[in-house]
Amino acid sequence: MVRSVAIFFCLLSGLQGLPQDRGRALRFVPFVNAGPLQLDEPLFLPDGTPATITQLRFYVSQIRFFDQGHIAFFDSSCYLVDAGEPKSLLIQADLPRSTHADSISFLLGIDSLNNVSGAFGGDLDPTKGMYWTWNSGYINWKLEGTCTKCTTVKNEFQFHLGGYLPPYFNAQQVGLKVKDEGVITVEVDVSKFFAQALLGGRCSVMSPGKDAVELAKLAASVFSIPSRGEE
Amino acid sequence: MRNKVLTAIAALVLFAAATDRQPVAVEFRIPKGWPQPSYDFANNPLTQEGIALGRKLFYDPILSADSIVSCSSCHLSYTAFTHVDHAVSHGIRDRIGTRNSPALMNLAWGRSFMWDGAVNHLDMQALAPISHPDEMGEDFSHVIQKLQRTERYPELFRRAFGDEAITGERMLKALSQFELTLISAYSKYDRVKAGAEVFTQQEAKGYALFLAHCNTCHHEPLFTTGEFANNGLRVDTIYNDLGRMKVTGVPTDSLHFKVPTLRNVEFSFPYMHDGRFKSLRHVLDHYVEGLSPSPTLAAELSNSNSLTKDDRTDLIAFLLTLSDRDFCFDPEHGYPKE
């Protein structure tokens, strides 16, 4: 219940100043501990440890809408979703509302080709801070904050997940069953990620590799469609 | 009154002319007998205005945190764009890096950049020195903001890209455009190949030895395959640099470094990724007497120990035919005057 109220609230606040929903859209709603994620606000891990999240940003690309197993729509663009930028939480898809869809999929991150093809603009512009400078490649998922468990400077933790070279290809497919609605709400419950990523005092993963792939799988599991039963 | 109207019309016409002017396309010429370049020009077509903008950026210390260091601080045109006589590079506030700055040329044929190939595309290369704390020490988005606040740059970006927007993408592509024009293909070796000149006897002997011992890795006409290899350097105890393995995580890549081009090698001393050898003589002595055994040592080097002292002298004579003075003193490569 708390959840659906919160979603409703997010929808309202997020919609302000946005163009009328044409066609369809995906709306990402970041959550933590069953409430909307507020950057820089104090919160607690499941075991009661105080923490804050200062940044949550990730790439969503290769969005597909499926209708009974057939691809009804494919969008090859890459979108940067930033919990601190309400506008970025809504991704408009240029397809008519009349198109049916019973499931969607997207790539959490950037595919290999876009990782090796030089400079791009828009959401892929390296000024967005989602590109590694010392070892080429996009950062697919960035979660930063503080947690008293971390013995780092200012108790900071940083998870920058990316990498396109095998065997550590990082971007993950996410597939979700959806209700056939104009705006599809996708919850991003970072508590799941957060609690496990920080296990064992791991406070920083910032380069491609085994850890980054493991955490990317975890990150891909935090997306879900809120069930109607709760409303 | 009439005058005013006329001026207004004239201004309008001028304005229209200025905004309508298309950047002038520049054709990328592949030297005779060379392979196709790897760079995809379709994504970044060369134009006079784009190249000029890239050149200005290359020489502008605005890209660094202390506004003193520019790309050219470590890549000097007169010496084939390397930092002569510095074993490892010097950056802002005199900080010292861990690697030797390579000569820059024929970058359009490069498939990866840096000694370990950590950078996968020329466009993205500049991000590394700009944000490296020991090189230019800047934040890339801050560099873009600084450029946006200048008087000059919005106009230069408009000329190159059609409007005044200064973005990271455009800035990087302009830098690439300038760097892509740095083609060295007019050395004595090239003139000999074209039939316009002949090798001395010593150079010819050196060339034959080169083909027998060096050409598998330093493959002509680019004098590199662009691949990675372990050429037998003892791992340096100060930096403990494992090269390619850091990028791929694959143990067989340990101590592999990118094969550097040998064009203009006369100027790129000191040699190797950490600048450990002061002269070509030292390099040759290394290949003959100094190979450090390791599981990843290149098999191609197994018979280089047969090179006599005279052979080495001949080889060096040949290597010096790869110097391209026209390249080093090309007025199009130097500090932009305007």
Coordinates of C-alpha atoms in Angstrom, one line a residue:
Chain A
M1 CA 0.0 0.0 0.0
V2 CA 2.7 2.4 1.0
R3 CA 4.4 1.5 -2.2
S4 CA 1.5 2.2 -4.6
V5 CA 0.9 5.5 -2.9
A6 CA 4.5 6.3 -3.4
I7 CA 4.4 5.3 -7.0
F8 CA 1.4 7.5 -7.5
F9 CA 3.2 10.4 -6.0
C10 CA 6.2 9.8 -8.1
L11 CA 4.1 9.7 -11.2
L12 CA 2.5 13.0 -10.4
S13 CA 5.7 14.8 -9.5
G14 CA 7.6 13.3 -12.5
L15 CA 4.9 14.3 -14.9
Q16 CA 5.2 17.9 -14.3
G17 CA 6.5 19.9 -17.2
L18 CA 6.6 16.9 -19.5
P19 CA 5.0 16.9 -22.9
Q20 CA 1.7 15.1 -23.2
D21 CA 2.3 11.4 -23.3
R22 CA 2.0 10.5 -26.9
G23 CA 2.3 6.9 -27.8
R24 CA 3.9 4.8 -25.1
A25 CA 6.4 5.4 -22.5
L26 CA 8.5 3.6 -19.9
R27 CA 8.6 5.3 -16.5
F28 CA 11.4 4.3 -14.1
V29 CA 10.6 4.8 -10.5
P30 CA 13.6 4.4 -8.2
F31 CA 12.8 2.9 -4.8
V32 CA 14.6 2.1 -1.7
N33 CA 13.2 0.3 1.4
A34 CA 9.7 0.5 0.0
G35 CA 9.7 4.2 -0.4
P36 CA 10.7 6.5 -3.3
L37 CA 14.5 7.0 -3.5
Q38 CA 15.6 10.4 -2.3
L39 CA 19.1 11.2 -3.2
D40 CA 21.3 12.4 -0.3
E41 CA 18.6 11.6 2.3
P42 CA 19.6 9.3 5.2
L43 CA 18.3 5.7 5.0
F44 CA 19.1 2.4 6.6
L45 CA 20.3 -0.9 5.2
P46 CA 18.2 -4.0 6.2
D47 CA 20.6 -4.6 9.1
G48 CA 20.1 -1.1 10.4
T49 CA 23.3 0.4 9.1
P50 CA 22.9 4.1 8.2
A51 CA 23.6 5.1 4.6
T52 CA 22.8 7.6 1.8
I53 CA 22.6 7.2 -1.9
T54 CA 24.1 10.2 -3.7
Q55 CA 23.9 9.1 -7.2
L56 CA 22.0 6.5 -9.2
R57 CA 22.4 6.5 -13.0
F58 CA 22.2 3.8 -15.6
Y59 CA 21.8 3.3 -19.3
V60 CA 18.8 1.7 -20.9
S61 CA 19.1 0.7 -24.5
Q62 CA 17.6 -1.7 -27.1
I63 CA 14.1 -1.3 -25.8
R64 CA 11.7 -3.9 -27.3
F65 CA 7.9 -4.2 -26.9
F66 CA 6.6 -7.7 -27.5
D67 CA 3.1 -8.8 -28.3
Q68 CA 2.5 -12.6 -27.9
G69 CA 6.2 -13.3 -28.6
H70 CA 6.4 -11.0 -31.6
I71 CA 8.4 -7.8 -31.5
A72 CA 5.9 -5.0 -31.8
F73 CA 8.5 -2.2 -31.4
F74 CA 12.2 -1.8 -31.3
D75 CA 14.1 1.3 -30.3
S76 CA 17.8 1.3 -30.9
S77 CA 18.6 4.5 -28.9
C78 CA 20.5 4.6 -25.6
Y79 CA 18.9 6.5 -22.7
L80 CA 20.6 7.7 -19.6
V81 CA 18.3 7.3 -16.6
D82 CA 19.3 9.5 -13.7
A83 CA 17.5 9.4 -10.4
G84 CA 18.4 13.0 -9.9
E85 CA 16.9 14.1 -13.2
P86 CA 13.1 13.6 -13.2
K87 CA 12.9 14.1 -16.9
S88 CA 15.2 11.3 -17.6
L89 CA 13.0 8.8 -15.8
L90 CA 10.4 8.9 -18.6
I91 CA 11.4 7.3 -21.9
Q92 CA 9.0 8.0 -24.7
A93 CA 8.6 5.3 -27.3
D94 CA 7.4 6.5 -30.6
L95 CA 4.7 3.9 -31.2
P96 CA 0.9 4.3 -31.2
R97 CA -1.0 3.6 -28.1
S98 CA -3.0 1.1 -30.1
T99 CA 0.0 -1.2 -30.3
H100 CA -0.5 -4.1 -27.9
A101 CA 2.3 -5.3 -25.7
D102 CA 2.4 -8.0 -23.1
S103 CA 6.1 -7.9 -22.3
I104 CA 9.1 -5.6 -22.7
S105 CA 12.8 -6.1 -22.7
F106 CA 15.8 -3.8 -22.6
L107 CA 19.5 -3.9 -22.3
L108 CA 20.8 -2.5 -19.0
G109 CA 23.8 -0.8 -20.4
I110 CA 25.5 -0.2 -23.7
D111 CA 26.2 -2.9 -26.3
S112 CA 29.7 -3.7 -27.7
L113 CA 29.3 -1.9 -30.9
N114 CA 28.5 1.5 -29.3
N115 CA 31.4 0.9 -26.9
V116 CA 33.9 0.7 -29.7
S117 CA 32.6 3.2 -32.3
G118 CA 34.1 6.5 -31.1
A119 CA 32.4 9.6 -29.8
F120 CA 28.6 10.0 -29.6
G121 CA 26.4 12.9 -28.6
G122 CA 23.2 13.2 -26.5
D123 CA 23.0 10.8 -23.6
L124 CA 26.2 9.0 -24.8
D125 CA 28.3 12.2 -24.7
P126 CA 31.3 11.6 -22.5
T127 CA 30.6 14.8 -20.7
K128 CA 27.8 12.9 -18.9
G129 CA 30.4 11.2 -16.8
M130 CA 29.4 7.7 -17.8
Y131 CA 32.5 6.9 -19.8
W132 CA 35.7 5.6 -18.4
T133 CA 38.6 7.8 -19.4
W134 CA 41.6 5.5 -18.6
N135 CA 40.2 2.4 -20.2
S136 CA 37.6 2.9 -23.0
G137 CA 34.1 1.9 -22.3
Y138 CA 30.8 3.1 -21.0
I139 CA 29.7 2.8 -17.4
N140 CA 26.4 0.9 -17.6
W141 CA 25.3 1.5 -14.0
K142 CA 26.6 3.9 -11.4
L143 CA 25.5 3.8 -7.8
E144 CA 27.3 6.0 -5.3
G145 CA 26.7 7.0 -1.7
T146 CA 28.0 6.6 1.8
C147 CA 27.6 3.9 4.4
T148 CA 29.2 3.7 7.8
K149 CA 30.3 0.1 7.0
C150 CA 32.8 1.5 4.4
T151 CA 36.2 2.3 5.8
T152 CA 36.9 4.5 2.7
V153 CA 37.4 8.2 2.7
K154 CA 34.2 9.8 4.0
N155 CA 32.7 6.3 4.1
E156 CA 32.0 6.5 0.4
F157 CA 31.0 3.6 -1.7
Q158 CA 31.1 3.6 -5.5
F159 CA 29.8 0.9 -7.9
H160 CA 30.7 1.7 -11.5
L161 CA 29.7 -1.3 -13.6
G162 CA 30.7 -1.7 -17.2
G163 CA 33.0 -3.5 -19.6
Y164 CA 32.3 -4.8 -23.1
L165 CA 35.2 -7.2 -23.7
P166 CA 34.6 -10.9 -23.3
P167 CA 34.6 -12.8 -20.9
Y168 CA 33.4 -9.8 -18.8
F169 CA 30.7 -8.4 -21.0
N170 CA 28.7 -6.4 -18.6
A171 CA 25.4 -5.2 -20.0
Q172 CA 22.4 -7.4 -19.0
Q173 CA 19.1 -8.1 -20.7
V174 CA 16.1 -7.4 -18.6
G175 CA 12.7 -8.9 -19.5
L176 CA 9.4 -8.0 -17.9
K177 CA 5.8 -9.0 -18.2
V178 CA 3.7 -5.8 -18.4
K179 CA 0.2 -4.7 -18.4
D180 CA -1.0 -3.2 -21.7
E181 CA -0.9 0.4 -20.6
G182 CA 0.2 3.6 -22.2
V183 CA 2.8 4.4 -19.6
I184 CA 4.5 1.4 -18.3
T185 CA 5.9 1.9 -14.8
V186 CA 9.1 0.0 -14.0
E187 CA 10.2 0.0 -10.4
V188 CA 13.9 0.1 -9.6
D189 CA 14.2 -1.2 -6.1
V190 CA 17.8 -0.5 -5.3
S191 CA 17.6 -1.9 -1.7
K192 CA 18.1 -5.3 -3.2
F193 CA 21.3 -4.2 -5.0
F194 CA 22.5 -2.1 -2.2
A195 CA 22.3 -4.7 0.6
Q196 CA 24.1 -7.4 -1.4
A197 CA 26.7 -5.2 -3.1
L198 CA 27.9 -3.9 0.2
L199 CA 28.1 -7.3 1.8
G200 CA 31.5 -8.2 3.2
G201 CA 32.7 -4.6 3.3
R202 CA 32.9 -4.4 -0.5
C203 CA 32.6 -0.6 -1.1
S204 CA 34.0 -0.1 -4.5
V205 CA 33.9 -1.9 -7.9
M206 CA 35.0 0.5 -10.6
S207 CA 36.5 -1.6 -13.4
P208 CA 35.4 -4.3 -15.7
G209 CA 35.8 -7.9 -14.4
K210 CA 34.1 -10.7 -12.6
D211 CA 32.8 -8.7 -9.7
A212 CA 31.3 -6.1 -12.1
V213 CA 29.5 -8.8 -14.0
E214 CA 28.2 -10.4 -10.8
L215 CA 26.9 -7.0 -9.7
A216 CA 25.5 -6.2 -13.1
K217 CA 23.3 -9.4 -12.8
L218 CA 22.2 -8.2 -9.4
A219 CA 21.4 -4.7 -10.9
A220 CA 19.4 -6.3 -13.6
S221 CA 17.3 -8.1 -11.0
V222 CA 16.0 -4.9 -9.3
F223 CA 13.6 -4.0 -12.1
S224 CA 10.0 -5.1 -11.7
I225 CA 6.5 -4.1 -12.7
P226 CA 4.3 -3.2 -9.7
S227 CA 1.5 -5.7 -9.5
R228 CA -2.0 -4.3 -9.8
G229 CA -3.3 -6.2 -6.8
E230 CA -1.6 -3.6 -4.5
E231 CA -3.5 -0.7 -5.9
Chain B
M1 CA 17.9 56.4 -43.0
R2 CA 18.5 54.8 -46.4
N3 CA 22.0 54.1 -45.2
K4 CA 20.8 52.4 -42.2
V5 CA 18.5 50.2 -44.2
L6 CA 21.3 49.4 -46.6
T7 CA 23.6 48.5 -43.7
A8 CA 20.9 46.3 -42.3
I9 CA 20.5 44.5 -45.6
A10 CA 24.2 44.1 -46.0
A11 CA 24.5 42.8 -42.5
L12 CA 21.7 40.3 -43.2
V13 CA 23.3 39.2 -46.4
L14 CA 26.6 38.7 -44.7
F15 CA 25.0 36.9 -41.9
A16 CA 23.2 34.6 -44.3
A17 CA 26.4 34.0 -46.2
A18 CA 28.3 33.3 -42.9
T19 CA 25.7 30.8 -41.6
D20 CA 25.1 29.1 -44.9
R21 CA 28.8 28.4 -45.6
Q22 CA 29.3 24.7 -45.5
P23 CA 32.5 23.3 -44.1
V24 CA 34.9 22.4 -46.9
A25 CA 35.3 18.7 -47.2
V26 CA 38.9 17.4 -47.1
E27 CA 39.7 14.1 -48.9
F28 CA 41.7 11.6 -46.8
R29 CA 44.5 10.4 -49.1
I30 CA 45.9 6.9 -48.6
P31 CA 49.6 6.8 -49.4
K32 CA 50.3 4.4 -52.3
G33 CA 50.5 0.8 -51.3
W34 CA 49.2 1.3 -47.8
P35 CA 46.2 -0.6 -46.4
Q36 CA 42.8 0.9 -45.8
P37 CA 42.6 3.0 -42.7
S38 CA 40.7 1.6 -39.6
Y39 CA 39.2 4.9 -38.8
D40 CA 35.6 5.2 -40.0
F41 CA 35.5 8.6 -41.7
A42 CA 31.8 8.3 -42.4
N43 CA 31.1 9.1 -38.7
N44 CA 33.5 12.1 -38.7
P45 CA 34.1 13.4 -42.2
L46 CA 37.2 15.6 -42.5
T47 CA 36.7 19.3 -43.2
Q48 CA 39.1 22.2 -43.3
E49 CA 37.2 23.9 -40.5
G50 CA 37.1 20.7 -38.4
I51 CA 40.8 20.1 -38.8
A52 CA 41.6 23.8 -38.0
L53 CA 39.5 23.5 -34.8
G54 CA 41.2 20.3 -33.8
R55 CA 44.5 21.9 -34.3
K56 CA 43.6 24.8 -32.2
L57 CA 42.4 22.5 -29.4
F58 CA 45.6 20.5 -29.6
Y59 CA 47.7 23.5 -28.9
D60 CA 45.4 25.1 -26.3
P61 CA 46.3 24.7 -22.6
I62 CA 42.7 25.5 -21.8
L63 CA 42.3 21.7 -21.8
S64 CA 44.4 21.4 -18.6
A65 CA 43.5 22.3 -15.0
D66 CA 46.4 24.8 -14.7
S67 CA 46.0 26.2 -18.2
I68 CA 49.7 25.6 -18.8
V69 CA 49.8 22.1 -20.3
S70 CA 48.4 21.4 -23.8
C71 CA 48.5 18.2 -25.9
S72 CA 51.6 19.7 -27.6
S73 CA 53.5 19.9 -24.3
C74 CA 54.0 16.2 -24.5
H75 CA 53.6 15.8 -28.3
L76 CA 55.8 18.2 -30.1
S77 CA 55.4 18.5 -33.9
Y78 CA 59.1 19.0 -34.6
T79 CA 59.9 15.6 -33.1
A80 CA 57.1 13.6 -34.7
F81 CA 54.8 14.6 -31.8
T82 CA 56.7 12.9 -29.0
H83 CA 58.2 14.4 -25.8
V84 CA 61.9 14.1 -26.7
D85 CA 64.3 13.2 -23.9
H86 CA 61.7 12.5 -21.3
A87 CA 61.6 8.9 -20.2
V88 CA 58.1 9.3 -18.8
S89 CA 55.9 12.2 -19.5
H90 CA 55.6 15.4 -17.4
G91 CA 52.2 17.0 -16.9
I92 CA 50.6 19.7 -14.8
R93 CA 52.5 21.1 -11.8
D94 CA 55.4 19.1 -13.0
R95 CA 53.8 15.8 -12.1
I96 CA 55.4 12.8 -13.6
G97 CA 53.5 10.0 -15.4
T98 CA 54.4 6.4 -15.7
R99 CA 54.8 6.0 -19.4
N100 CA 56.8 7.4 -22.3
S101 CA 54.8 9.7 -24.6
P102 CA 54.7 8.0 -28.0
A103 CA 55.2 9.7 -31.3
L104 CA 51.8 10.5 -33.0
M105 CA 51.4 9.6 -36.7
N106 CA 49.3 7.5 -39.0
L107 CA 46.7 7.3 -36.3
A108 CA 44.0 6.6 -38.9
W109 CA 45.4 3.1 -39.1
G110 CA 45.5 2.5 -35.4
R111 CA 43.1 0.0 -34.0
S112 CA 43.8 0.7 -30.4
F113 CA 45.7 3.4 -28.6
M114 CA 48.2 3.7 -25.7
W115 CA 51.0 1.3 -24.9
D116 CA 48.5 -1.3 -23.6
G117 CA 45.7 -0.5 -26.1
A118 CA 43.4 0.6 -23.2
V119 CA 41.8 3.1 -25.5
N120 CA 39.7 1.5 -28.3
H121 CA 39.1 4.5 -30.5
L122 CA 41.0 7.6 -31.5
D123 CA 38.0 9.8 -30.6
M124 CA 38.1 8.6 -27.0
Q125 CA 41.8 8.9 -26.5
A126 CA 41.9 12.6 -25.5
L127 CA 39.7 11.8 -22.4
A128 CA 42.6 10.0 -20.9
P129 CA 45.3 12.7 -20.8
I130 CA 42.6 15.4 -20.0
S131 CA 41.4 13.7 -16.9
H132 CA 44.7 12.0 -15.8
P133 CA 45.8 13.7 -12.6
D134 CA 49.4 13.6 -13.6
E135 CA 48.8 14.9 -17.1
M136 CA 46.2 17.6 -17.6
G137 CA 44.2 17.0 -14.4
E138 CA 40.9 18.3 -15.7
D139 CA 37.3 17.1 -15.6
F140 CA 36.1 16.7 -19.2
S141 CA 32.7 18.3 -18.7
H142 CA 34.5 21.3 -17.1
V143 CA 36.7 21.6 -20.2
I144 CA 33.6 21.8 -22.3
Q145 CA 32.1 24.4 -20.0
K146 CA 35.4 26.4 -20.2
L147 CA 35.3 26.2 -24.0
Q148 CA 31.6 27.4 -24.1
R149 CA 32.6 30.5 -22.0
T150 CA 35.3 31.6 -24.4
E151 CA 34.7 34.2 -27.1
R152 CA 36.5 32.3 -29.9
Y153 CA 35.3 28.7 -29.7
P154 CA 31.5 29.0 -30.3
E155 CA 32.3 30.5 -33.7
L156 CA 34.9 27.9 -34.5
F157 CA 32.5 25.1 -33.6
R158 CA 29.9 26.8 -35.8
R159 CA 32.2 26.8 -38.7
A160 CA 33.1 23.2 -38.2
F161 CA 29.8 21.7 -37.3
G162 CA 27.1 24.1 -38.5
D163 CA 26.0 25.6 -35.2
E164 CA 27.6 27.0 -32.0
A165 CA 26.8 24.1 -29.7
I166 CA 30.0 22.9 -28.0
T167 CA 29.6 19.3 -27.0
G168 CA 32.0 16.6 -25.9
E169 CA 31.3 14.6 -29.0
R170 CA 32.2 17.6 -31.3
M171 CA 35.3 18.5 -29.3
L172 CA 36.6 14.9 -29.5
K173 CA 35.8 14.6 -33.1
A174 CA 37.6 17.8 -34.0
L175 CA 40.7 16.7 -32.1
S176 CA 40.6 13.4 -34.1
Q177 CA 40.3 15.3 -37.4
F178 CA 43.5 17.1 -36.7
E179 CA 45.3 14.0 -35.5
L180 CA 44.1 12.0 -38.5
T181 CA 45.9 14.5 -40.8
L182 CA 49.3 13.6 -39.2
I183 CA 50.5 11.2 -41.9
S184 CA 54.1 10.4 -42.2
A185 CA 54.8 8.7 -45.5
Y186 CA 57.6 10.8 -47.1
S187 CA 60.8 9.4 -45.5
K188 CA 63.8 8.2 -47.5
Y189 CA 62.5 4.7 -47.2
D190 CA 59.3 5.8 -49.0
R191 CA 61.2 7.6 -51.7
V192 CA 63.3 4.5 -52.2
K193 CA 60.1 2.4 -52.5
A194 CA 58.8 4.9 -55.0
G195 CA 61.9 4.5 -57.1
A196 CA 63.0 8.1 -56.6
E197 CA 66.1 7.4 -54.5
V198 CA 68.3 4.5 -53.6
F199 CA 69.5 3.1 -50.3
T200 CA 73.2 3.2 -49.5
Q201 CA 74.9 -0.2 -49.3
Q202 CA 74.7 -0.1 -45.5
E203 CA 71.1 0.9 -45.5
A204 CA 70.3 -1.9 -47.9
K205 CA 72.0 -4.4 -45.7
G206 CA 70.1 -3.1 -42.7
Y207 CA 66.8 -3.3 -44.6
A208 CA 67.5 -7.0 -45.4
L209 CA 68.2 -7.7 -41.7
F210 CA 65.1 -5.8 -40.8
L211 CA 62.9 -7.9 -43.0
A212 CA 64.5 -11.0 -41.5
H213 CA 64.3 -10.1 -37.9
C214 CA 61.9 -7.2 -37.2
N215 CA 59.3 -7.0 -39.9
T216 CA 56.9 -9.6 -38.4
C217 CA 56.0 -7.1 -35.6
H218 CA 57.2 -3.7 -37.0
H219 CA 55.5 -4.5 -40.3
E220 CA 56.0 -2.2 -43.3
P221 CA 54.7 0.1 -44.5
L222 CA 53.3 1.3 -41.2
F223 CA 56.1 -0.4 -39.3
T224 CA 53.7 -1.9 -36.8
T225 CA 51.1 -4.6 -36.9
G226 CA 49.1 -2.7 -34.2
E227 CA 49.3 -6.0 -32.2
F228 CA 50.7 -6.6 -28.8
A229 CA 53.8 -8.5 -27.9
N230 CA 56.4 -9.2 -25.2
N231 CA 59.7 -8.1 -26.7
G232 CA 61.7 -9.3 -23.8
L233 CA 61.9 -6.2 -21.5
R234 CA 62.6 -7.1 -17.9
V235 CA 59.6 -6.0 -15.9
D236 CA 60.4 -2.6 -14.4
T237 CA 60.5 -2.7 -10.7
I238 CA 59.3 0.9 -10.2
Y239 CA 56.0 0.9 -12.1
N240 CA 55.5 -2.9 -12.3
D241 CA 53.6 -2.3 -15.5
L242 CA 52.1 -5.5 -16.9
G243 CA 50.8 -3.8 -20.0
R244 CA 48.0 -5.4 -22.0
M245 CA 47.0 -7.8 -19.2
K246 CA 45.7 -4.9 -17.2
V247 CA 43.2 -4.3 -19.9
T248 CA 42.1 -7.8 -20.8
G249 CA 42.7 -9.6 -17.6
V250 CA 44.2 -12.5 -19.6
P251 CA 47.4 -13.9 -18.1
T252 CA 48.9 -14.7 -21.5
D253 CA 48.8 -10.9 -22.2
S254 CA 51.2 -10.3 -19.3
L255 CA 54.0 -7.9 -20.3
H256 CA 52.6 -7.4 -23.8
F257 CA 52.8 -3.9 -25.1
K258 CA 51.6 -2.4 -28.3
V259 CA 54.2 -2.7 -31.1
P260 CA 55.2 0.9 -31.8
T261 CA 55.7 2.2 -35.3
L262 CA 59.4 2.7 -36.1
R263 CA 58.7 5.6 -38.5
N264 CA 60.5 8.6 -37.1
V265 CA 62.1 6.4 -34.5
E266 CA 65.2 8.7 -34.6
F267 CA 63.1 11.3 -32.7
S268 CA 61.2 9.1 -30.2
F269 CA 64.1 8.5 -27.8
P270 CA 64.2 7.4 -25.1
Y271 CA 62.7 4.1 -26.1
M272 CA 60.1 1.7 -25.0
H273 CA 56.9 2.3 -22.9
D274 CA 58.9 3.5 -19.9
G275 CA 61.7 5.1 -21.9
R276 CA 64.4 2.8 -20.5
F277 CA 66.8 2.9 -23.5
K278 CA 68.5 6.1 -24.4
S279 CA 69.6 5.2 -27.9
L280 CA 68.9 2.9 -30.8
R281 CA 72.2 1.2 -30.0
H282 CA 70.8 0.2 -26.6
V283 CA 67.6 -1.1 -28.2
L284 CA 69.5 -3.3 -30.6
D285 CA 71.8 -4.5 -27.8
H286 CA 68.6 -5.4 -25.9
Y287 CA 67.2 -7.5 -28.8
V288 CA 70.5 -9.3 -29.1
E289 CA 71.8 -9.7 -25.6
G290 CA 69.2 -8.5 -23.2
L291 CA 66.0 -10.5 -23.8
S292 CA 64.4 -11.4 -20.5
P293 CA 63.0 -14.9 -20.5
S294 CA 59.4 -15.2 -19.6
P295 CA 56.4 -17.5 -20.6
T296 CA 55.0 -14.7 -22.8
L297 CA 58.2 -13.8 -24.6
A298 CA 57.6 -13.5 -28.4
A299 CA 58.8 -16.6 -30.3
E300 CA 59.8 -14.3 -33.2
L301 CA 62.7 -13.1 -31.2
S302 CA 64.4 -16.5 -30.7
N303 CA 67.1 -15.9 -33.3
S304 CA 67.8 -12.2 -33.0
N305 CA 70.8 -13.1 -30.9
S306 CA 72.6 -13.9 -34.1
L307 CA 72.9 -10.2 -35.0
T308 CA 76.6 -9.1 -35.0
K309 CA 77.8 -5.7 -33.9
D310 CA 78.1 -4.7 -37.6
D311 CA 74.6 -6.0 -38.3
R312 CA 73.3 -3.7 -35.6
T313 CA 75.0 -0.7 -37.1
D314 CA 73.5 -1.5 -40.5
L315 CA 70.1 -1.9 -38.9
I316 CA 70.3 1.5 -37.3
A317 CA 71.4 3.0 -40.6
F318 CA 68.2 1.6 -42.1
L319 CA 66.0 2.8 -39.2
L320 CA 67.3 6.3 -39.8
T321 CA 65.8 6.2 -43.3
L322 CA 62.4 6.2 -41.7
S323 CA 62.8 9.8 -40.5
D324 CA 60.4 12.1 -42.2
R325 CA 61.6 15.7 -42.0
D326 CA 58.7 17.0 -44.1
F327 CA 56.4 15.5 -41.6
C328 CA 58.1 17.2 -38.6
F329 CA 58.4 20.6 -40.2
D330 CA 55.0 20.6 -42.0
P331 CA 53.6 24.1 -41.4
E332 CA 50.1 22.6 -41.2
H333 CA 51.1 20.7 -38.1
G334 CA 52.6 23.4 -36.0
Y335 CA 51.1 25.9 -33.6
P336 CA 48.2 27.6 -35.4
K337 CA 49.0 31.2 -36.2
E338 CA 45.8 32.7 -37.6

